[in-house]
Amino acid sequence: MEAEEVAMPAFEFSVIASGLNPRAADFETRFYEAGCDDALVSFQNGHVIVDFSREAESFDRALASALESVAATGARIDRIEPDPLVSISDIAKRAGMTRAAISNYFRGLRGDGFPSPVARITSDSPLWDWADVARWLARSGKVPTASALEAELIRQANVAVQRGEVRVGPFLRERAERYELELCA
């Protein structure tokens, strides 16, 4: 009897890069040959945007292999998205909740400890760090822990990329394991 092949989950995220000429004859071929055959590659506002739908055993493995693939093209990796800074509307959309519900959490009307904004704090439209908010929402049972884990791993990968590191597989695996334990504590 043949064993059925189990499909791996696909994880979606974008790698923003620069340093390649989009008019070069081998621009698209570079990405395909480097292992980005599961991504849509575009060039906008001076940046190469590589939108992945990568199958892997886990998010950390999908992210790590995608970063290595993009680096193999010769591009400089600038950051990973979705954007880590979010508005109340962004939070509501990512969490599948209403804007009013998120506003109530922010104001402390429906729970304690909602993270403070990290940017544009004194404006009418402050911004929060999505990883902090996702952690709070996951601990409150409002989003799956996988959402918080993905947000944290994107944050950690962006820190590594800013240090010039692109081979982050073991680092992300270790961070994922620690973070999952922290969320359950």
PDB file of C-alpha atoms in Angstrom:
ATOM      1  CA  MET A   1       0.000   0.000   0.000  1.00  0.00           C
ATOM      2  CA  GLU A   2       1.396   3.408  -0.991  1.00  0.00           C
ATOM      3  CA  ALA A   3       1.630   6.114   1.608  1.00  0.00           C
ATOM      4  CA  GLU A   4      -0.325   9.230   0.746  1.00  0.00           C
ATOM      5  CA  GLU A   5       1.737  12.338   0.331  1.00  0.00           C
ATOM      6  CA  VAL A   6       0.673  14.944   2.850  1.00  0.00           C
ATOM      7  CA  ALA A   7       0.642  18.468   1.505  1.00  0.00           C
ATOM      8  CA  MET A   8       2.718  20.922   3.478  1.00  0.00           C
ATOM      9  CA  PRO A   9       1.131  24.225   4.455  1.00  0.00           C
ATOM     10  CA  ALA A  10       1.908  27.277   2.333  1.00  0.00           C
ATOM     11  CA  PHE A  11       3.045  30.432   4.108  1.00  0.00           C
ATOM     12  CA  GLU A  12       2.614  33.882   2.548  1.00  0.00           C
ATOM     13  CA  PHE A  13       4.953  36.813   3.091  1.00  0.00           C
ATOM     14  CA  SER A  14       7.013  39.262   1.054  1.00  0.00           C
ATOM     15  CA  VAL A  15      10.737  39.881   0.876  1.00  0.00           C
ATOM     16  CA  ILE A  16      11.639  43.446  -0.085  1.00  0.00           C
ATOM     17  CA  ALA A  17      15.029  43.689  -1.758  1.00  0.00           C
ATOM     18  CA  SER A  18      17.167  46.022  -3.850  1.00  0.00           C
ATOM     19  CA  GLY A  19      20.417  46.106  -5.783  1.00  0.00           C
ATOM     20  CA  LEU A  20      19.317  44.406  -9.000  1.00  0.00           C
ATOM     21  CA  ASN A  21      18.484  45.995 -12.325  1.00  0.00           C
ATOM     22  CA  PRO A  22      14.911  45.013 -13.238  1.00  0.00           C
ATOM     23  CA  ARG A  23      15.705  45.707 -16.906  1.00  0.00           C
ATOM     24  CA  ALA A  24      18.515  43.138 -16.980  1.00  0.00           C
ATOM     25  CA  ALA A  25      17.872  40.298 -19.383  1.00  0.00           C
ATOM     26  CA  ASP A  26      18.299  37.710 -16.637  1.00  0.00           C
ATOM     27  CA  PHE A  27      16.276  39.511 -13.936  1.00  0.00           C
ATOM     28  CA  GLU A  28      13.380  37.015 -13.748  1.00  0.00           C
ATOM     29  CA  THR A  29      15.572  34.010 -14.515  1.00  0.00           C
ATOM     30  CA  ARG A  30      17.833  34.809 -11.533  1.00  0.00           C
ATOM     31  CA  PHE A  31      14.913  34.431  -9.146  1.00  0.00           C
ATOM     32  CA  TYR A  32      13.600  31.261 -10.741  1.00  0.00           C
ATOM     33  CA  GLU A  33      17.009  29.603 -10.766  1.00  0.00           C
ATOM     34  CA  ALA A  34      17.689  30.676  -7.166  1.00  0.00           C
ATOM     35  CA  GLY A  35      14.592  28.805  -5.947  1.00  0.00           C
ATOM     36  CA  CYS A  36      11.976  31.547  -6.017  1.00  0.00           C
ATOM     37  CA  ASP A  37       9.697  29.599  -8.361  1.00  0.00           C
ATOM     38  CA  ASP A  38       6.933  29.867  -5.738  1.00  0.00           C
ATOM     39  CA  ALA A  39       7.001  33.660  -5.728  1.00  0.00           C
ATOM     40  CA  LEU A  40       5.726  36.560  -7.776  1.00  0.00           C
ATOM     41  CA  VAL A  41       8.554  39.001  -8.467  1.00  0.00           C
ATOM     42  CA  SER A  42       7.841  42.653  -9.208  1.00  0.00           C
ATOM     43  CA  PHE A  43       9.667  45.964  -9.149  1.00  0.00           C
ATOM     44  CA  GLN A  44       7.984  48.966  -7.535  1.00  0.00           C
ATOM     45  CA  ASN A  45       9.266  52.294  -6.242  1.00  0.00           C
ATOM     46  CA  GLY A  46      12.898  51.256  -6.550  1.00  0.00           C
ATOM     47  CA  HIS A  47      12.463  47.936  -4.737  1.00  0.00           C
ATOM     48  CA  VAL A  48      12.257  44.328  -5.798  1.00  0.00           C
ATOM     49  CA  ILE A  49       9.209  42.764  -4.171  1.00  0.00           C
ATOM     50  CA  VAL A  50       9.200  38.985  -3.932  1.00  0.00           C
ATOM     51  CA  ASP A  51       5.759  37.752  -2.823  1.00  0.00           C
ATOM     52  CA  PHE A  52       6.083  34.171  -1.611  1.00  0.00           C
ATOM     53  CA  SER A  53       3.592  31.404  -1.128  1.00  0.00           C
ATOM     54  CA  ARG A  54       6.139  28.928   0.181  1.00  0.00           C
ATOM     55  CA  GLU A  55       5.352  25.394   1.256  1.00  0.00           C
ATOM     56  CA  ALA A  56       7.332  24.142   4.238  1.00  0.00           C
ATOM     57  CA  GLU A  57       6.985  22.160   7.429  1.00  0.00           C
ATOM     58  CA  SER A  58       6.889  25.378   9.450  1.00  0.00           C
ATOM     59  CA  PHE A  59       6.855  29.138   9.036  1.00  0.00           C
ATOM     60  CA  ASP A  60      10.437  29.535  10.249  1.00  0.00           C
ATOM     61  CA  ARG A  61      11.658  27.063   7.608  1.00  0.00           C
ATOM     62  CA  ALA A  62       9.643  28.782   4.871  1.00  0.00           C
ATOM     63  CA  LEU A  63      11.019  32.180   5.830  1.00  0.00           C
ATOM     64  CA  ALA A  64      14.627  31.028   6.200  1.00  0.00           C
ATOM     65  CA  SER A  65      14.667  29.226   2.841  1.00  0.00           C
ATOM     66  CA  ALA A  66      13.051  32.197   1.092  1.00  0.00           C
ATOM     67  CA  LEU A  67      15.687  34.586   2.453  1.00  0.00           C
ATOM     68  CA  GLU A  68      18.465  32.297   1.256  1.00  0.00           C
ATOM     69  CA  SER A  69      16.835  32.028  -2.176  1.00  0.00           C
ATOM     70  CA  VAL A  70      16.539  35.800  -2.570  1.00  0.00           C
ATOM     71  CA  ALA A  71      20.116  36.301  -1.359  1.00  0.00           C
ATOM     72  CA  ALA A  72      21.294  33.777  -3.966  1.00  0.00           C
ATOM     73  CA  THR A  73      20.069  36.136  -6.719  1.00  0.00           C
ATOM     74  CA  GLY A  74      22.603  38.759  -5.649  1.00  0.00           C
ATOM     75  CA  ALA A  75      19.892  41.089  -4.340  1.00  0.00           C
ATOM     76  CA  ARG A  76      20.298  42.902  -1.039  1.00  0.00           C
ATOM     77  CA  ILE A  77      17.464  41.990   1.322  1.00  0.00           C
ATOM     78  CA  ASP A  78      15.987  45.125   2.886  1.00  0.00           C
ATOM     79  CA  ARG A  79      13.159  43.671   4.979  1.00  0.00           C
ATOM     80  CA  ILE A  80      10.373  41.141   5.277  1.00  0.00           C
ATOM     81  CA  GLU A  81       6.707  42.076   5.285  1.00  0.00           C
ATOM     82  CA  PRO A  82       3.821  42.212   6.208  1.00  0.00           C
ATOM     83  CA  ASP A  83       4.703  45.571   7.684  1.00  0.00           C
ATOM     84  CA  PRO A  84       5.403  45.327  11.409  1.00  0.00           C
ATOM     85  CA  LEU A  85       3.850  48.739  12.167  1.00  0.00           C
ATOM     86  CA  VAL A  86       0.057  48.642  12.232  1.00  0.00           C
ATOM     87  CA  SER A  87      -2.841  51.015  12.794  1.00  0.00           C
ATOM     88  CA  ILE A  88      -6.051  50.131  14.608  1.00  0.00           C
ATOM     89  CA  SER A  89      -7.610  49.345  11.221  1.00  0.00           C
ATOM     90  CA  ASP A  90      -4.673  47.087  10.292  1.00  0.00           C
ATOM     91  CA  ILE A  91      -4.938  45.268  13.629  1.00  0.00           C
ATOM     92  CA  ALA A  92      -8.666  44.730  13.149  1.00  0.00           C
ATOM     93  CA  LYS A  93      -8.142  43.345   9.654  1.00  0.00           C
ATOM     94  CA  ARG A  94      -5.292  41.003  10.646  1.00  0.00           C
ATOM     95  CA  ALA A  95      -7.182  39.793  13.724  1.00  0.00           C
ATOM     96  CA  GLY A  96     -10.523  39.404  11.936  1.00  0.00           C
ATOM     97  CA  MET A  97     -12.172  41.764  14.410  1.00  0.00           C
ATOM     98  CA  THR A  98     -13.925  45.108  14.212  1.00  0.00           C
ATOM     99  CA  ARG A  99     -12.102  48.384  14.529  1.00  0.00           C
ATOM    100  CA  ALA A 100     -14.391  49.240  17.462  1.00  0.00           C
ATOM    101  CA  ALA A 101     -13.358  46.097  19.340  1.00  0.00           C
ATOM    102  CA  ILE A 102      -9.665  46.926  18.901  1.00  0.00           C
ATOM    103  CA  SER A 103     -10.294  50.524  20.022  1.00  0.00           C
ATOM    104  CA  ASN A 104     -11.961  49.196  23.176  1.00  0.00           C
ATOM    105  CA  TYR A 105      -8.941  46.986  23.907  1.00  0.00           C
ATOM    106  CA  PHE A 106      -6.591  49.928  23.323  1.00  0.00           C
ATOM    107  CA  ARG A 107      -8.593  52.167  25.681  1.00  0.00           C
ATOM    108  CA  GLY A 108      -8.644  49.444  28.338  1.00  0.00           C
ATOM    109  CA  LEU A 109     -12.426  49.066  28.171  1.00  0.00           C
ATOM    110  CA  ARG A 110     -12.277  45.335  27.349  1.00  0.00           C
ATOM    111  CA  GLY A 111      -9.214  43.923  29.012  1.00  0.00           C
ATOM    112  CA  ASP A 112      -5.948  45.056  30.520  1.00  0.00           C
ATOM    113  CA  GLY A 113      -2.446  45.212  29.183  1.00  0.00           C
ATOM    114  CA  PHE A 114      -3.004  46.017  25.514  1.00  0.00           C
ATOM    115  CA  PRO A 115       0.393  47.113  24.139  1.00  0.00           C
ATOM    116  CA  SER A 116       1.166  50.809  23.868  1.00  0.00           C
ATOM    117  CA  PRO A 117       1.715  52.386  20.455  1.00  0.00           C
ATOM    118  CA  VAL A 118       5.337  52.616  19.304  1.00  0.00           C
ATOM    119  CA  ALA A 119       5.111  55.360  16.653  1.00  0.00           C
ATOM    120  CA  ARG A 120       3.065  58.492  16.034  1.00  0.00           C
ATOM    121  CA  ILE A 121       2.088  58.227  19.682  1.00  0.00           C
ATOM    122  CA  THR A 122       0.683  61.743  20.017  1.00  0.00           C
ATOM    123  CA  SER A 123      -1.157  61.760  16.699  1.00  0.00           C
ATOM    124  CA  ASP A 124      -4.735  60.772  15.912  1.00  0.00           C
ATOM    125  CA  SER A 125      -3.439  57.652  14.170  1.00  0.00           C
ATOM    126  CA  PRO A 126      -0.816  55.935  16.334  1.00  0.00           C
ATOM    127  CA  LEU A 127       0.998  52.799  15.205  1.00  0.00           C
ATOM    128  CA  TRP A 128       1.658  49.588  17.106  1.00  0.00           C
ATOM    129  CA  ASP A 129       4.221  46.841  16.702  1.00  0.00           C
ATOM    130  CA  TRP A 130       2.240  43.948  15.221  1.00  0.00           C
ATOM    131  CA  ALA A 131       4.323  41.313  17.031  1.00  0.00           C
ATOM    132  CA  ASP A 132       3.474  42.872  20.416  1.00  0.00           C
ATOM    133  CA  VAL A 133      -0.218  43.153  19.566  1.00  0.00           C
ATOM    134  CA  ALA A 134      -0.395  39.624  18.100  1.00  0.00           C
ATOM    135  CA  ARG A 135       1.200  38.237  21.282  1.00  0.00           C
ATOM    136  CA  TRP A 136      -1.393  40.037  23.438  1.00  0.00           C
ATOM    137  CA  LEU A 137      -4.254  38.886  21.202  1.00  0.00           C
ATOM    138  CA  ALA A 138      -2.984  35.285  21.205  1.00  0.00           C
ATOM    139  CA  ARG A 139      -2.647  35.240  24.988  1.00  0.00           C
ATOM    140  CA  SER A 140      -6.196  36.626  25.193  1.00  0.00           C
ATOM    141  CA  GLY A 141      -7.462  33.883  22.884  1.00  0.00           C
ATOM    142  CA  LYS A 142      -8.401  36.323  20.100  1.00  0.00           C
ATOM    143  CA  VAL A 143      -6.006  35.059  17.410  1.00  0.00           C
ATOM    144  CA  PRO A 144      -4.291  31.698  16.912  1.00  0.00           C
ATOM    145  CA  THR A 145      -0.853  31.362  18.473  1.00  0.00           C
ATOM    146  CA  ALA A 146       0.463  30.729  14.947  1.00  0.00           C
ATOM    147  CA  SER A 147      -0.352  34.360  14.065  1.00  0.00           C
ATOM    148  CA  ALA A 148       1.695  35.628  17.002  1.00  0.00           C
ATOM    149  CA  LEU A 149       4.541  33.249  16.186  1.00  0.00           C
ATOM    150  CA  GLU A 150       4.685  34.402  12.550  1.00  0.00           C
ATOM    151  CA  ALA A 151       4.691  38.062  13.624  1.00  0.00           C
ATOM    152  CA  GLU A 152       7.533  37.428  16.076  1.00  0.00           C
ATOM    153  CA  LEU A 153       9.583  35.473  13.543  1.00  0.00           C
ATOM    154  CA  ILE A 154       9.192  38.240  10.954  1.00  0.00           C
ATOM    155  CA  ARG A 155      10.362  40.720  13.598  1.00  0.00           C
ATOM    156  CA  GLN A 156      13.384  38.550  14.462  1.00  0.00           C
ATOM    157  CA  ALA A 157      14.212  37.959  10.781  1.00  0.00           C
ATOM    158  CA  ASN A 158      14.103  41.714  10.132  1.00  0.00           C
ATOM    159  CA  VAL A 159      16.537  42.292  12.998  1.00  0.00           C
ATOM    160  CA  ALA A 160      18.869  39.657  11.523  1.00  0.00           C
ATOM    161  CA  VAL A 161      18.582  41.167   8.039  1.00  0.00           C
ATOM    162  CA  GLN A 162      19.471  44.609   9.425  1.00  0.00           C
ATOM    163  CA  ARG A 163      22.644  43.022  10.847  1.00  0.00           C
ATOM    164  CA  GLY A 164      23.432  41.646   7.384  1.00  0.00           C
ATOM    165  CA  GLU A 165      22.510  38.040   8.161  1.00  0.00           C
ATOM    166  CA  VAL A 166      20.481  36.023   5.656  1.00  0.00           C
ATOM    167  CA  ARG A 167      21.259  32.454   6.725  1.00  0.00           C
ATOM    168  CA  VAL A 168      18.912  32.505   9.668  1.00  0.00           C
ATOM    169  CA  GLY A 169      17.424  28.997   9.688  1.00  0.00           C
ATOM    170  CA  PRO A 170      18.863  27.702  12.998  1.00  0.00           C
ATOM    171  CA  PHE A 171      18.302  31.087  14.671  1.00  0.00           C
ATOM    172  CA  LEU A 172      14.628  31.200  13.621  1.00  0.00           C
ATOM    173  CA  ARG A 173      14.041  27.546  14.603  1.00  0.00           C
ATOM    174  CA  GLU A 174      15.470  28.180  18.082  1.00  0.00           C
ATOM    175  CA  ARG A 175      13.480  31.412  18.417  1.00  0.00           C
ATOM    176  CA  ALA A 176      10.260  29.660  17.302  1.00  0.00           C
ATOM    177  CA  GLU A 177      10.693  26.940  19.910  1.00  0.00           C
ATOM    178  CA  ARG A 178      11.385  29.452  22.700  1.00  0.00           C
ATOM    179  CA  TYR A 179       8.520  31.718  21.668  1.00  0.00           C
ATOM    180  CA  GLU A 180       5.997  28.871  21.588  1.00  0.00           C
ATOM    181  CA  LEU A 181       6.998  27.993  25.157  1.00  0.00           C
ATOM    182  CA  GLU A 182       6.653  31.653  26.210  1.00  0.00           C
ATOM    183  CA  LEU A 183       3.164  31.894  24.714  1.00  0.00           C
ATOM    184  CA  CYS A 184       2.015  28.803  26.598  1.00  0.00           C
ATOM    185  CA  ALA A 185       3.456  30.015  29.909  1.00  0.00           C
TER     186      ALA A 185
END
